[in-house]
mmCIF file of C-alpha atoms in Angstrom:
data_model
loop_
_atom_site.group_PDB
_atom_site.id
_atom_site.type_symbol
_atom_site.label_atom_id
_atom_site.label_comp_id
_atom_site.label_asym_id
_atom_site.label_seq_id
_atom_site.Cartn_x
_atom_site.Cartn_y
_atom_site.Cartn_z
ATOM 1 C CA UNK R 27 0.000 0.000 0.000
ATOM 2 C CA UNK R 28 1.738 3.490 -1.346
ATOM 3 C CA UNK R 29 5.509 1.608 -1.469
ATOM 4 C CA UNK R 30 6.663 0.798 -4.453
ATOM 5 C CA UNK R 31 9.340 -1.835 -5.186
ATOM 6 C CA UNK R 32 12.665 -1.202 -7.556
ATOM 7 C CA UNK R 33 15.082 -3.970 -8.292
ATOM 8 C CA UNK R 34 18.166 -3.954 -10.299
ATOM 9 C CA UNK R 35 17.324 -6.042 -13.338
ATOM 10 C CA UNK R 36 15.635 -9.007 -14.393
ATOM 11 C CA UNK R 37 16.760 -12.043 -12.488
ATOM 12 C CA UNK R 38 16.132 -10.034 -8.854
ATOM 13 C CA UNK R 39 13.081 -9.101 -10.062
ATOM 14 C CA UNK R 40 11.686 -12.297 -11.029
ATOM 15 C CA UNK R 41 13.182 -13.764 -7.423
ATOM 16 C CA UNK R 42 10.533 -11.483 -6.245
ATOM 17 C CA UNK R 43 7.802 -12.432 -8.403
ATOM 18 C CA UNK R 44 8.673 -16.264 -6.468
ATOM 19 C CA UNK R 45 7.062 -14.292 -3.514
ATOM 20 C CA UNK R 46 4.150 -12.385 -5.002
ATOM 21 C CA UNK R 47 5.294 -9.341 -5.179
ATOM 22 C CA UNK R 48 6.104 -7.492 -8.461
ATOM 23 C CA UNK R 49 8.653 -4.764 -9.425
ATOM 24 C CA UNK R 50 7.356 -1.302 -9.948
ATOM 25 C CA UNK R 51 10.693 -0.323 -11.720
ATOM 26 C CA UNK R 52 13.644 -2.624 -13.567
ATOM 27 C CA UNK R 53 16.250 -0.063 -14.707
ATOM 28 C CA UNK R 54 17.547 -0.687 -18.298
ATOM 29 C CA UNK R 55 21.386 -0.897 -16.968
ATOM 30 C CA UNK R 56 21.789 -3.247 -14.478
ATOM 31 C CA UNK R 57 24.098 -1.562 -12.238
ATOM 32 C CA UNK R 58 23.711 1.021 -9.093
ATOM 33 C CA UNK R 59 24.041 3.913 -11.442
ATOM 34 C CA UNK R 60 21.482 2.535 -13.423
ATOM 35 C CA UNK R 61 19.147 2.107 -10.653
ATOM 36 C CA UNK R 62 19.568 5.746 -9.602
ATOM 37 C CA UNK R 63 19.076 7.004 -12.899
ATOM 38 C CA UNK R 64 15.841 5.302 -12.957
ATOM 39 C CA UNK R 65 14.186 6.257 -9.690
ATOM 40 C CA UNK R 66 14.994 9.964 -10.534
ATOM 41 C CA UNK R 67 13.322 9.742 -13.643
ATOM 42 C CA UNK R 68 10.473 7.771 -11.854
ATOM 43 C CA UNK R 69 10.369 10.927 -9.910
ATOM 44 C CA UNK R 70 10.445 13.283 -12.915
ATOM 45 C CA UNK R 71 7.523 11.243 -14.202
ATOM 46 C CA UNK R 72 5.239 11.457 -11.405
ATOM 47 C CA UNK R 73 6.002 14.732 -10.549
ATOM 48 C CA UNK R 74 7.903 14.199 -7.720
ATOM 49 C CA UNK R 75 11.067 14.082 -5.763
ATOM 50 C CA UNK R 76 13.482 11.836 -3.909
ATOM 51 C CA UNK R 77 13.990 14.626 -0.823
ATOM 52 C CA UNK R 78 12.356 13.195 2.285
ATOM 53 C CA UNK R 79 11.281 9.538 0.522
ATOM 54 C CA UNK R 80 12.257 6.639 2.817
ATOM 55 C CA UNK R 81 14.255 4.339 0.967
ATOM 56 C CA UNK R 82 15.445 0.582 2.346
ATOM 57 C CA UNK R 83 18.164 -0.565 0.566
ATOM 58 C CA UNK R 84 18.649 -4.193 1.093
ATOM 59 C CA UNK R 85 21.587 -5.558 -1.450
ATOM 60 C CA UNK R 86 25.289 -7.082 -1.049
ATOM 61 C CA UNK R 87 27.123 -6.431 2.212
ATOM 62 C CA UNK R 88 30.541 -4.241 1.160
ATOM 63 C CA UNK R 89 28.681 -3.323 -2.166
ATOM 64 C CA UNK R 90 29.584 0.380 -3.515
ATOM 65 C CA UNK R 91 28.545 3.195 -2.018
ATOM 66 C CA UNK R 92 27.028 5.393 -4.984
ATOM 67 C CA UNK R 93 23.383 4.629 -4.890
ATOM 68 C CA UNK R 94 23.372 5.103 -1.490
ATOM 69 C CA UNK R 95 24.979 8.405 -1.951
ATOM 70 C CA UNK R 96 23.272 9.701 -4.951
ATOM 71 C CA UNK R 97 19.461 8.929 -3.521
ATOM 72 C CA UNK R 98 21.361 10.726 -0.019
ATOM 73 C CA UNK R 99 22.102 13.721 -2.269
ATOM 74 C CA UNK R 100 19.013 13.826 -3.640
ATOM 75 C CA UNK R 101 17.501 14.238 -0.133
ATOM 76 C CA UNK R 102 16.091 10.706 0.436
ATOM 77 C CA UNK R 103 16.586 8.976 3.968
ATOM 78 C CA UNK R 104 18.275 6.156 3.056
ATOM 79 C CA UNK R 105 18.473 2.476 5.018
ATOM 80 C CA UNK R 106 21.267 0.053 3.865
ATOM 81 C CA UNK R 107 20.289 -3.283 4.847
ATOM 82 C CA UNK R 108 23.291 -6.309 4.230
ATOM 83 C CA UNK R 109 20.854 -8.566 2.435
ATOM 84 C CA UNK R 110 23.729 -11.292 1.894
ATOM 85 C CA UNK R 111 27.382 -11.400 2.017
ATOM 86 C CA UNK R 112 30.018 -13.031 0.246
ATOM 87 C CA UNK R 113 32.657 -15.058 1.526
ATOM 88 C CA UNK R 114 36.270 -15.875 0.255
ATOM 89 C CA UNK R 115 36.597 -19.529 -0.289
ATOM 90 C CA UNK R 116 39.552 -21.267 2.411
ATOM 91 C CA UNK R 117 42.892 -21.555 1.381
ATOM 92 C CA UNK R 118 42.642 -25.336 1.647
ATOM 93 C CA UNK R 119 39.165 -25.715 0.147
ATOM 94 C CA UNK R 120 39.407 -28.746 -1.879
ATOM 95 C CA UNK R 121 37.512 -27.481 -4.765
ATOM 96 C CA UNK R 122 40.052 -24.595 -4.626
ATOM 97 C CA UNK R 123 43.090 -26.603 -4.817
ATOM 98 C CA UNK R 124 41.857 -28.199 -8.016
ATOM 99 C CA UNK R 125 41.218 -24.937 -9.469
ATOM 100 C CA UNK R 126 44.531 -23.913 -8.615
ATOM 101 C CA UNK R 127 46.228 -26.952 -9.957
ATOM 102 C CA UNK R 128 44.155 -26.502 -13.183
ATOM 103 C CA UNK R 129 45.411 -22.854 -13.362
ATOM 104 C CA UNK R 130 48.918 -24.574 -12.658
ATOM 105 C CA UNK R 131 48.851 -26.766 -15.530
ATOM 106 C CA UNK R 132 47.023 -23.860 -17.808
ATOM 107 C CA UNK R 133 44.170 -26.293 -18.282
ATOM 108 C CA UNK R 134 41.515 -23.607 -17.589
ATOM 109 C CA UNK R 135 40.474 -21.977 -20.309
ATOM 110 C CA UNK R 136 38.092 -18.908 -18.674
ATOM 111 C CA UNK R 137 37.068 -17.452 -15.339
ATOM 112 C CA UNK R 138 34.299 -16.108 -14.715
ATOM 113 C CA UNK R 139 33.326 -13.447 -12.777
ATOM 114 C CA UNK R 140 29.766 -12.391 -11.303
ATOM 115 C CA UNK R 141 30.629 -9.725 -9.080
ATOM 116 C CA UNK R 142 33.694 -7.453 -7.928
ATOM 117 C CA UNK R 143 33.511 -9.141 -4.698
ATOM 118 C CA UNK R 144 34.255 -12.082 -6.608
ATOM 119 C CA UNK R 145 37.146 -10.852 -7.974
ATOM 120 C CA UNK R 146 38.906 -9.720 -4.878
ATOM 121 C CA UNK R 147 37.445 -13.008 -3.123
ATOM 122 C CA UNK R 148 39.256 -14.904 -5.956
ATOM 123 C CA UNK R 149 42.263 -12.723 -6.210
ATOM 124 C CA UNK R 150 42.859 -12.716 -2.580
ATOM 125 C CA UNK R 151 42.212 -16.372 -2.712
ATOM 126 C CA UNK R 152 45.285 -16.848 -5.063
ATOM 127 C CA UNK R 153 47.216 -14.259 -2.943
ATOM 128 C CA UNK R 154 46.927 -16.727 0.496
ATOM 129 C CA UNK R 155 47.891 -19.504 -1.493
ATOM 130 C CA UNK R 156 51.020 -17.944 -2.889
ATOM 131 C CA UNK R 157 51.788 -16.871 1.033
ATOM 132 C CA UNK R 158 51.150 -20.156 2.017
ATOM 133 C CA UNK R 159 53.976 -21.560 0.321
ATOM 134 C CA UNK R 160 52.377 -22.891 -2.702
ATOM 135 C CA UNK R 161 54.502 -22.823 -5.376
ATOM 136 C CA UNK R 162 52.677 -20.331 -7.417
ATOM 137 C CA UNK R 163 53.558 -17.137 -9.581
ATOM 138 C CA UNK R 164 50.353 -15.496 -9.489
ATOM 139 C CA UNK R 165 50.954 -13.372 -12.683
ATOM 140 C CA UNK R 166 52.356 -16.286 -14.210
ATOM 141 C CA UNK R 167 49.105 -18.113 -13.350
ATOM 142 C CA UNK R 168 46.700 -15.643 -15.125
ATOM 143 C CA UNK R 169 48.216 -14.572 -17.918
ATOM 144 C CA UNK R 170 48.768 -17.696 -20.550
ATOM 145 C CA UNK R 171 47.707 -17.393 -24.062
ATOM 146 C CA UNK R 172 44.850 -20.012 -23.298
ATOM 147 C CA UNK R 173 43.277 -18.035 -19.823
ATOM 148 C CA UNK R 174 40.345 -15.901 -20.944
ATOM 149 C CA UNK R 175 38.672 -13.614 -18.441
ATOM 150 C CA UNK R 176 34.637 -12.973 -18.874
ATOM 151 C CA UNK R 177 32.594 -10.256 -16.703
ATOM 152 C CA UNK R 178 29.204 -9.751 -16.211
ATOM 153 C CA UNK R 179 29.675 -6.151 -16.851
ATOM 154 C CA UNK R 180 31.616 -3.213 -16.669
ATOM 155 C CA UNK R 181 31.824 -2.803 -12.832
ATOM 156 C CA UNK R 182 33.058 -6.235 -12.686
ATOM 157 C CA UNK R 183 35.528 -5.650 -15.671
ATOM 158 C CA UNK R 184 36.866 -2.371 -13.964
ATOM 159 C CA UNK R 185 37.463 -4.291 -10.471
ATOM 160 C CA UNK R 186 39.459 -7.168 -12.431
ATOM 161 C CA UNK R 187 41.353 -4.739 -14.515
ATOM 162 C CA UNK R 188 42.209 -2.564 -11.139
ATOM 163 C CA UNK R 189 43.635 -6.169 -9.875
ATOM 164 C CA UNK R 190 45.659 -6.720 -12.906
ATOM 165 C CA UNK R 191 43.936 -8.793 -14.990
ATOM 166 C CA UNK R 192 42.660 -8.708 -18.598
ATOM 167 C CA UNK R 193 39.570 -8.989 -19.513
ATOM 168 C CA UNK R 194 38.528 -10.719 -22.846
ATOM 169 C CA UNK R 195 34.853 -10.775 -22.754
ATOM 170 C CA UNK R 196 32.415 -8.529 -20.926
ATOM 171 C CA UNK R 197 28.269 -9.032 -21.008
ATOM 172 C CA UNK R 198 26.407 -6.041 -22.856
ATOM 173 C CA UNK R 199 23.558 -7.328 -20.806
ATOM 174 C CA UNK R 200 24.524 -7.331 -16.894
ATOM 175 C CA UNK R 201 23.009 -10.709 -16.323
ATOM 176 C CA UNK R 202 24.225 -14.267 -16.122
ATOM 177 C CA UNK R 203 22.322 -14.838 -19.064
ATOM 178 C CA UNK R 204 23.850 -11.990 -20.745
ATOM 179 C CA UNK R 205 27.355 -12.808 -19.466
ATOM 180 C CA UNK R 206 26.653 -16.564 -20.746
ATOM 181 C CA UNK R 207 25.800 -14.492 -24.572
ATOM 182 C CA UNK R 208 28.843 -12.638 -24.512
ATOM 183 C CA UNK R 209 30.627 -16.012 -23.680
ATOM 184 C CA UNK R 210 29.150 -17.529 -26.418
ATOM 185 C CA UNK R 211 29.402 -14.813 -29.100
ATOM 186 C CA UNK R 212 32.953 -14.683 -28.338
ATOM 187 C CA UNK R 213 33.669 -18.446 -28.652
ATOM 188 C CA UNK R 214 31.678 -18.258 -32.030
ATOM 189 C CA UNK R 215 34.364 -15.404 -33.439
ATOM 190 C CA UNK R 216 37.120 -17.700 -32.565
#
């Protein structure tokens, strides 16, 4: 009654639909600028403003700040609410060690990333290992001629790229179904 539901693209939306409720607003980009962009233009539409609207943000624990700030500046009382968290994997995860000796005997051919958290998570991962006297060159590790690197979107990509890696494929669409496109348009060039 009188609140009105926004959710950053498709797939979160129809996790809501699995509970009745429907999205009022699905930005076109799926990111937090995106998001923004579209409640202010809600606004716009309806002849309103942001300044004084209560706003519960409930999304990623550690997730960037701007939409936050942006709906702040815009004068809306703002509630961050963790709504999950990721967690690193453990250095002696056993799923993790055969990663690592795939990525030791360059028999990975992409990684794929979801998420900046996911790139740090992984990234810090590989860091541990090399500390704990693994045998590893990290560089060495991710960047072979056969190692692609595919992000969901531009966020991601920026994250990986501020870590040092290259990226080779990046969604257009911010979705895992978008990310799985790009995947597959690239592998279809090749």
């Amino acid at each position: 009654s009188g609140v009105r539901i926004a959710c950053i693209g498709p797939a979160t939306s129809a996790a809501l639909a699995q509970f009745g409720l429907s999205a009022d607003l699905v930005p076109g980009e799926y990111i937090a600028e995106g998001v923004a962009a579209a409640l202010f233009e809600d606004a716009r539409q309806h002849n309103d403003s942001l300044a004084g609207k209560r706003i519960l943000l409930a999304r990623a624990a550690g997730a960037r700040k701007v939409l936050a700030t942006e709906l702040q500046q815009a004068g809306a009382l703002v509630d961050e609410v963790p709504a999950y968290f990721t967690l690193p994997v453990a250095a002696d995860d056993e799923q993790g060690r055969i990663v690592l000796r795939l990525l030791q005997g360059q028999q990975l051919d992409m990684l794929t990333f979801t998420s900046s958290s996911t790139v740090r998570n992984f990234m810090q991962w590989l860091a541990h290992c090399a500390e704990s006297g693994a045998d590893i060159n990290v560089a060495h590790l991710l960047h072979n001629e056969r190692l692609r690197i595919a992000c969901i979107g531009p966020i991601t990509s920026q994250t990986a790229r501020t870590l040092g890696l290259e990226v080779h494929i990046e969604a257009r669409e911010f979705t895992i179904d978008g990310l799985i496109e790009a995947i597959v348009a690239s592998e279809e060039k090749v």
